Amino acid sequence: MSHRSFVWLCLLPLAAVTAAFFLLPMARLVVTGAEGPQGLAGYLAILTEPRYRATLINTVLLAAATTVATLIIATIAGMFLQRHRFPGRAVLIAMLTFPLAFPGVVVGFLIILLAGRQGLIGDLSNRVLGEKLVFAYSIYGLFLGYLYFSIPRVILTIMAAVQKLDVGLEEAARSLGASPWAVQRDVVLPALAPAFVASGAIAFATAMGAFGTAFTLATNIDVLPMLIYTEFTLAANFSTSAALSVGLGIITWFILALARSFSGSAVAAAG
């Protein structure tokens, strides 16, 4: 068997899996989205229908806010944990990455225990202020839930990037009289830019498509995963739910592709 034939033979399983689990389902989803009363114009309803447009904006803004907050927290924590050794460091890193083992429903349940009607924050605020502070079921609770499962995904990438930084560049900047803030601003942060783009894109894509947490918490707000679920299961509006799914996928794919163009092959698909 020639080398070329062997390569094509090895590619057959990949081609079969790609066709069965990606190309055919996606093609069917696109066709279903155009089978509604509006036809292909049903895709434009995502932007023209006020409810769908507002939900899309809510989802994008929430995902963007989650990404920014995650990058700030994960960068500070990741740099500190990577460059300092202290008792309990391994346990702390394990705790920060532990949410990776939780499904979205469990994350939502934890937010309810923290900021729900019977949550810890409500009990403390009732004792101090005489009024329960409940925000688990609002945009703030959903933001906290998204932040909870985004930080572990980002902090590991940041820590790996910090480990590869050339410490000599920082020492050279200090020897030239640069202040600690100038070193971080002009040397460290630019060097970490590819890691920011890659991990930020994954955090954004994950927040865009997160369903379990939204299903548990999003009682007073609309996000695209919940809207798709209600259109599909409650209203049996298959064409609209398919069109919304395609729109969600296109936005997420665009962000990942854009990030890949800036950071090379470091960006992977989000789950």
CSV table of C-alpha atoms in Angstrom, one decimal:
chain,number,residue,atom,x,y,z
A,1,MET,CA,0.0,0.0,0.0
A,2,SER,CA,1.4,3.4,-1.0
A,3,HIS,CA,1.8,6.2,1.5
A,4,ARG,CA,-1.0,8.2,-0.2
A,5,SER,CA,-3.4,5.4,-0.1
A,6,PHE,CA,-2.6,4.8,3.6
A,7,VAL,CA,-3.3,8.5,4.4
A,8,TRP,CA,-6.7,8.4,2.6
A,9,LEU,CA,-7.6,5.2,4.4
A,10,CYS,CA,-6.8,6.9,7.7
A,11,LEU,CA,-9.0,9.8,6.8
A,12,LEU,CA,-12.0,7.7,6.1
A,13,PRO,CA,-13.1,7.4,9.8
A,14,LEU,CA,-12.7,11.2,10.2
A,15,ALA,CA,-14.7,11.8,7.1
A,16,ALA,CA,-17.5,9.5,8.2
A,17,VAL,CA,-17.7,11.0,11.7
A,18,THR,CA,-17.6,14.6,10.3
A,19,ALA,CA,-20.4,13.8,7.9
A,20,ALA,CA,-22.6,11.9,10.4
A,21,PHE,CA,-22.2,14.2,13.4
A,22,PHE,CA,-21.6,17.6,11.8
A,23,LEU,CA,-22.4,18.1,8.1
A,24,LEU,CA,-25.7,16.2,7.9
A,25,PRO,CA,-27.1,17.5,11.2
A,26,MET,CA,-26.1,21.1,10.3
A,27,ALA,CA,-27.5,20.8,6.8
A,28,ARG,CA,-30.8,19.5,8.2
A,29,LEU,CA,-30.8,22.4,10.8
A,30,VAL,CA,-30.3,25.0,8.0
A,31,VAL,CA,-33.1,23.4,5.9
A,32,THR,CA,-35.5,23.2,8.9
A,33,GLY,CA,-34.9,26.9,9.6
A,34,ALA,CA,-36.1,27.8,6.1
A,35,GLU,CA,-39.2,25.5,6.2
A,36,GLY,CA,-41.3,27.9,8.2
A,37,PRO,CA,-44.1,30.1,6.8
A,38,GLN,CA,-41.6,32.9,6.1
A,39,GLY,CA,-39.1,30.7,4.3
A,40,LEU,CA,-35.6,32.0,4.2
A,41,ALA,CA,-36.9,35.3,5.6
A,42,GLY,CA,-37.3,33.4,8.9
A,43,TYR,CA,-33.6,33.9,9.5
A,44,LEU,CA,-34.0,37.7,9.3
A,45,ALA,CA,-36.6,37.5,12.1
A,46,ILE,CA,-33.7,37.1,14.5
A,47,LEU,CA,-32.9,40.7,13.8
A,48,THR,CA,-36.3,42.1,12.8
A,49,GLU,CA,-38.5,40.6,15.5
A,50,PRO,CA,-38.2,42.7,18.7
A,51,ARG,CA,-38.3,39.7,21.0
A,52,TYR,CA,-35.7,37.8,19.2
A,53,ARG,CA,-33.5,40.8,18.7
A,54,ALA,CA,-33.7,41.8,22.3
A,55,THR,CA,-32.8,38.2,23.4
A,56,LEU,CA,-29.8,38.2,21.0
A,57,ILE,CA,-28.6,41.5,22.4
A,58,ASN,CA,-29.0,40.2,25.9
A,59,THR,CA,-27.1,37.1,25.1
A,60,VAL,CA,-24.2,38.8,23.4
A,61,LEU,CA,-23.8,41.5,26.1
A,62,LEU,CA,-23.9,38.9,28.8
A,63,ALA,CA,-21.3,36.7,27.1
A,64,ALA,CA,-19.1,39.8,26.5
A,65,ALA,CA,-19.4,41.0,30.1
A,66,THR,CA,-18.6,37.4,31.3
A,67,THR,CA,-15.6,37.3,29.0
A,68,VAL,CA,-14.1,40.6,30.2
A,69,ALA,CA,-14.7,39.9,33.9
A,70,THR,CA,-13.3,36.4,33.5
A,71,LEU,CA,-10.1,37.6,31.8
A,72,ILE,CA,-9.5,40.2,34.5
A,73,ILE,CA,-10.0,37.8,37.4
A,74,ALA,CA,-8.2,34.9,35.7
A,75,THR,CA,-5.2,37.0,34.7
A,76,ILE,CA,-4.6,38.4,38.1
A,77,ALA,CA,-5.1,35.0,39.8
A,78,GLY,CA,-3.2,33.0,37.1
A,79,MET,CA,-0.1,35.3,37.3
A,80,PHE,CA,-0.1,35.2,41.0
A,81,LEU,CA,-0.5,31.4,41.3
A,82,GLN,CA,2.1,30.7,38.6
A,83,ARG,CA,4.8,32.9,40.0
A,84,HIS,CA,4.4,32.3,43.7
A,85,ARG,CA,4.8,29.1,45.8
A,86,PHE,CA,3.1,28.9,49.1
A,87,PRO,CA,1.5,26.2,51.3
A,88,GLY,CA,-1.9,25.2,50.0
A,89,ARG,CA,-1.2,26.4,46.5
A,90,ALA,CA,-2.1,23.1,44.9
A,91,VAL,CA,-5.3,22.9,46.8
A,92,LEU,CA,-6.3,26.4,45.8
A,93,ILE,CA,-5.6,25.7,42.1
A,94,ALA,CA,-7.7,22.5,42.4
A,95,MET,CA,-10.5,24.5,44.0
A,96,LEU,CA,-10.4,27.1,41.2
A,97,THR,CA,-10.6,24.4,38.5
A,98,PHE,CA,-13.1,22.2,40.3
A,99,PRO,CA,-16.2,23.8,38.6
A,100,LEU,CA,-15.0,22.1,35.4
A,101,ALA,CA,-16.5,18.9,36.8
A,102,PHE,CA,-19.9,20.4,37.3
A,103,PRO,CA,-22.7,20.5,34.7
A,104,GLY,CA,-24.5,23.8,34.2
A,105,VAL,CA,-27.5,22.7,36.2
A,106,VAL,CA,-25.3,22.1,39.3
A,107,VAL,CA,-23.7,25.6,38.8
A,108,GLY,CA,-27.1,27.1,38.7
A,109,PHE,CA,-28.1,25.3,41.9
A,110,LEU,CA,-25.0,26.6,43.6
A,111,ILE,CA,-25.9,30.2,42.6
A,112,ILE,CA,-29.4,29.6,44.1
A,113,LEU,CA,-27.9,28.4,47.3
A,114,LEU,CA,-25.7,31.5,47.4
A,115,ALA,CA,-28.1,34.2,46.2
A,116,GLY,CA,-31.6,32.6,46.0
A,117,ARG,CA,-34.6,33.2,48.3
A,118,GLN,CA,-33.1,30.9,50.9
A,119,GLY,CA,-29.5,31.6,50.0
A,120,LEU,CA,-26.6,32.7,52.1
A,121,ILE,CA,-26.4,36.2,50.8
A,122,GLY,CA,-30.1,36.7,51.5
A,123,ASP,CA,-29.8,35.5,55.1
A,124,LEU,CA,-26.8,37.8,55.8
A,125,SER,CA,-28.4,40.8,54.2
A,126,ASN,CA,-31.6,40.2,56.1
A,127,ARG,CA,-29.6,40.2,59.4
A,128,VAL,CA,-27.6,43.3,58.5
A,129,LEU,CA,-30.0,45.4,56.5
A,130,GLY,CA,-33.3,43.9,57.5
A,131,GLU,CA,-34.1,42.9,53.9
A,132,LYS,CA,-33.3,39.9,51.8
A,133,LEU,CA,-31.0,40.5,48.8
A,134,VAL,CA,-32.0,38.0,46.1
A,135,PHE,CA,-30.5,38.1,42.6
A,136,ALA,CA,-30.0,34.5,41.6
A,137,TYR,CA,-32.9,34.6,39.1
A,138,SER,CA,-31.8,37.9,37.5
A,139,ILE,CA,-29.2,38.8,34.9
A,140,TYR,CA,-26.7,39.2,37.8
A,141,GLY,CA,-27.3,35.7,39.0
A,142,LEU,CA,-26.8,34.3,35.5
A,143,PHE,CA,-23.7,36.5,35.1
A,144,LEU,CA,-22.3,35.0,38.3
A,145,GLY,CA,-23.1,31.5,37.2
A,146,TYR,CA,-21.4,32.0,33.8
A,147,LEU,CA,-18.4,33.6,35.6
A,148,TYR,CA,-18.2,30.6,37.9
A,149,PHE,CA,-17.7,28.1,35.1
A,150,SER,CA,-15.7,30.4,32.8
A,151,ILE,CA,-12.9,31.2,35.2
A,152,PRO,CA,-11.5,27.6,35.4
A,153,ARG,CA,-11.4,27.4,31.5
A,154,VAL,CA,-9.4,30.7,31.3
A,155,ILE,CA,-7.1,30.5,34.3
A,156,LEU,CA,-5.5,27.3,33.1
A,157,THR,CA,-4.6,28.9,29.7
A,158,ILE,CA,-3.3,32.0,31.4
A,159,MET,CA,-1.2,30.0,33.8
A,160,ALA,CA,0.3,28.1,30.9
A,161,ALA,CA,1.1,31.3,29.0
A,162,VAL,CA,2.6,32.9,32.1
A,163,GLN,CA,4.9,29.9,32.6
A,164,LYS,CA,6.3,30.4,29.0
A,165,LEU,CA,7.1,34.1,29.5
A,166,ASP,CA,10.7,35.1,29.2
A,167,VAL,CA,11.5,36.5,32.6
A,168,GLY,CA,14.7,38.0,31.2
A,169,LEU,CA,12.6,40.6,29.3
A,170,GLU,CA,11.0,41.8,32.6
A,171,GLU,CA,14.4,42.0,34.3
A,172,ALA,CA,15.8,44.0,31.4
A,173,ALA,CA,12.8,46.4,31.6
A,174,ARG,CA,13.4,46.9,35.3
A,175,SER,CA,17.1,47.4,34.8
A,176,LEU,CA,16.2,50.3,32.4
A,177,GLY,CA,14.2,52.0,35.1
A,178,ALA,CA,10.7,50.7,34.2
A,179,SER,CA,8.2,50.8,37.1
A,180,PRO,CA,6.4,47.6,38.1
A,181,TRP,CA,3.2,48.8,36.4
A,182,ALA,CA,5.2,49.7,33.2
A,183,VAL,CA,6.7,46.2,33.1
A,184,GLN,CA,3.2,44.7,33.3
A,185,ARG,CA,1.8,47.1,30.8
A,186,ASP,CA,4.6,47.1,28.2
A,187,VAL,CA,6.1,43.6,28.6
A,188,VAL,CA,3.9,41.1,30.3
A,189,LEU,CA,0.4,42.0,29.0
A,190,PRO,CA,1.4,42.2,25.3
A,191,ALA,CA,3.2,38.9,25.6
A,192,LEU,CA,0.0,37.3,27.0
A,193,ALA,CA,-2.2,38.8,24.2
A,194,PRO,CA,-2.5,35.5,22.2
A,195,ALA,CA,-3.6,33.7,25.4
A,196,PHE,CA,-6.2,36.5,26.2
A,197,VAL,CA,-7.6,36.2,22.7
A,198,ALA,CA,-7.7,32.4,22.7
A,199,SER,CA,-9.2,31.9,26.2
A,200,GLY,CA,-11.5,34.9,25.8
A,201,ALA,CA,-13.0,33.5,22.7
A,202,ILE,CA,-13.6,30.2,24.4
A,203,ALA,CA,-15.2,31.9,27.4
A,204,PHE,CA,-17.4,34.0,25.0
A,205,ALA,CA,-18.5,31.0,23.0
A,206,THR,CA,-19.2,28.9,26.1
A,207,ALA,CA,-21.3,31.7,27.6
A,208,MET,CA,-23.2,32.2,24.4
A,209,GLY,CA,-24.3,28.5,24.3
A,210,ALA,CA,-24.6,27.7,28.0
A,211,PHE,CA,-28.0,26.1,28.6
A,212,GLY,CA,-28.0,24.2,32.0
A,213,THR,CA,-27.2,27.3,34.0
A,214,ALA,CA,-29.6,29.4,32.0
A,215,PHE,CA,-32.3,26.8,32.4
A,216,THR,CA,-31.9,26.8,36.2
A,217,LEU,CA,-31.6,30.6,36.7
A,218,ALA,CA,-33.1,32.5,33.8
A,219,THR,CA,-36.7,33.0,35.0
A,220,ASN,CA,-36.8,36.8,34.6
A,221,ILE,CA,-34.5,37.2,31.5
A,222,ASP,CA,-34.3,35.8,28.0
A,223,VAL,CA,-31.1,34.3,26.5
A,224,LEU,CA,-30.8,32.5,23.2
A,225,PRO,CA,-30.4,29.0,24.6
A,226,MET,CA,-33.6,29.3,26.7
A,227,LEU,CA,-35.5,30.9,23.8
A,228,ILE,CA,-34.5,28.1,21.5
A,229,TYR,CA,-35.6,25.6,24.1
A,230,THR,CA,-39.0,27.2,24.7
A,231,GLU,CA,-39.7,27.6,20.9
A,232,PHE,CA,-38.8,24.0,20.3
A,233,THR,CA,-40.4,22.2,23.3
A,234,LEU,CA,-43.3,24.5,24.3
A,235,ALA,CA,-44.4,26.2,21.1
A,236,ALA,CA,-43.3,23.3,18.8
A,237,ASN,CA,-41.9,26.1,16.5
A,238,PHE,CA,-39.2,24.0,14.8
A,239,SER,CA,-38.4,26.4,12.0
A,240,THR,CA,-37.8,29.3,14.4
A,241,SER,CA,-35.8,27.3,16.9
A,242,ALA,CA,-33.7,26.0,14.0
A,243,ALA,CA,-33.1,29.5,12.7
A,244,LEU,CA,-32.2,30.8,16.1
A,245,SER,CA,-29.8,27.8,16.5
A,246,VAL,CA,-28.1,28.6,13.2
A,247,GLY,CA,-27.8,32.3,14.2
A,248,LEU,CA,-26.3,31.4,17.5
A,249,GLY,CA,-23.9,29.1,15.8
A,250,ILE,CA,-22.8,31.6,13.2
A,251,ILE,CA,-22.1,34.3,15.9
A,252,THR,CA,-20.1,31.9,18.0
A,253,TRP,CA,-18.2,30.5,15.0
A,254,PHE,CA,-17.4,34.0,13.8
A,255,ILE,CA,-15.9,34.9,17.2
A,256,LEU,CA,-13.8,31.7,17.3
A,257,ALA,CA,-12.6,32.2,13.7
A,258,LEU,CA,-11.7,35.8,14.4
A,259,ALA,CA,-9.8,34.8,17.5
A,260,ARG,CA,-8.1,32.0,15.7
A,261,SER,CA,-6.9,34.5,13.1
A,262,PHE,CA,-5.3,36.6,15.8
A,263,SER,CA,-3.9,33.9,18.0
A,264,GLY,CA,-3.1,31.1,15.5
A,265,SER,CA,-4.0,27.5,16.4
A,266,ALA,CA,-4.5,28.1,20.1
A,267,VAL,CA,-8.2,28.5,19.9
A,268,ALA,CA,-10.2,25.3,20.2
A,269,ALA,CA,-14.0,24.8,19.9
A,270,ALA,CA,-15.9,25.4,23.0
A,271,GLY,CA,-18.2,22.8,24.5
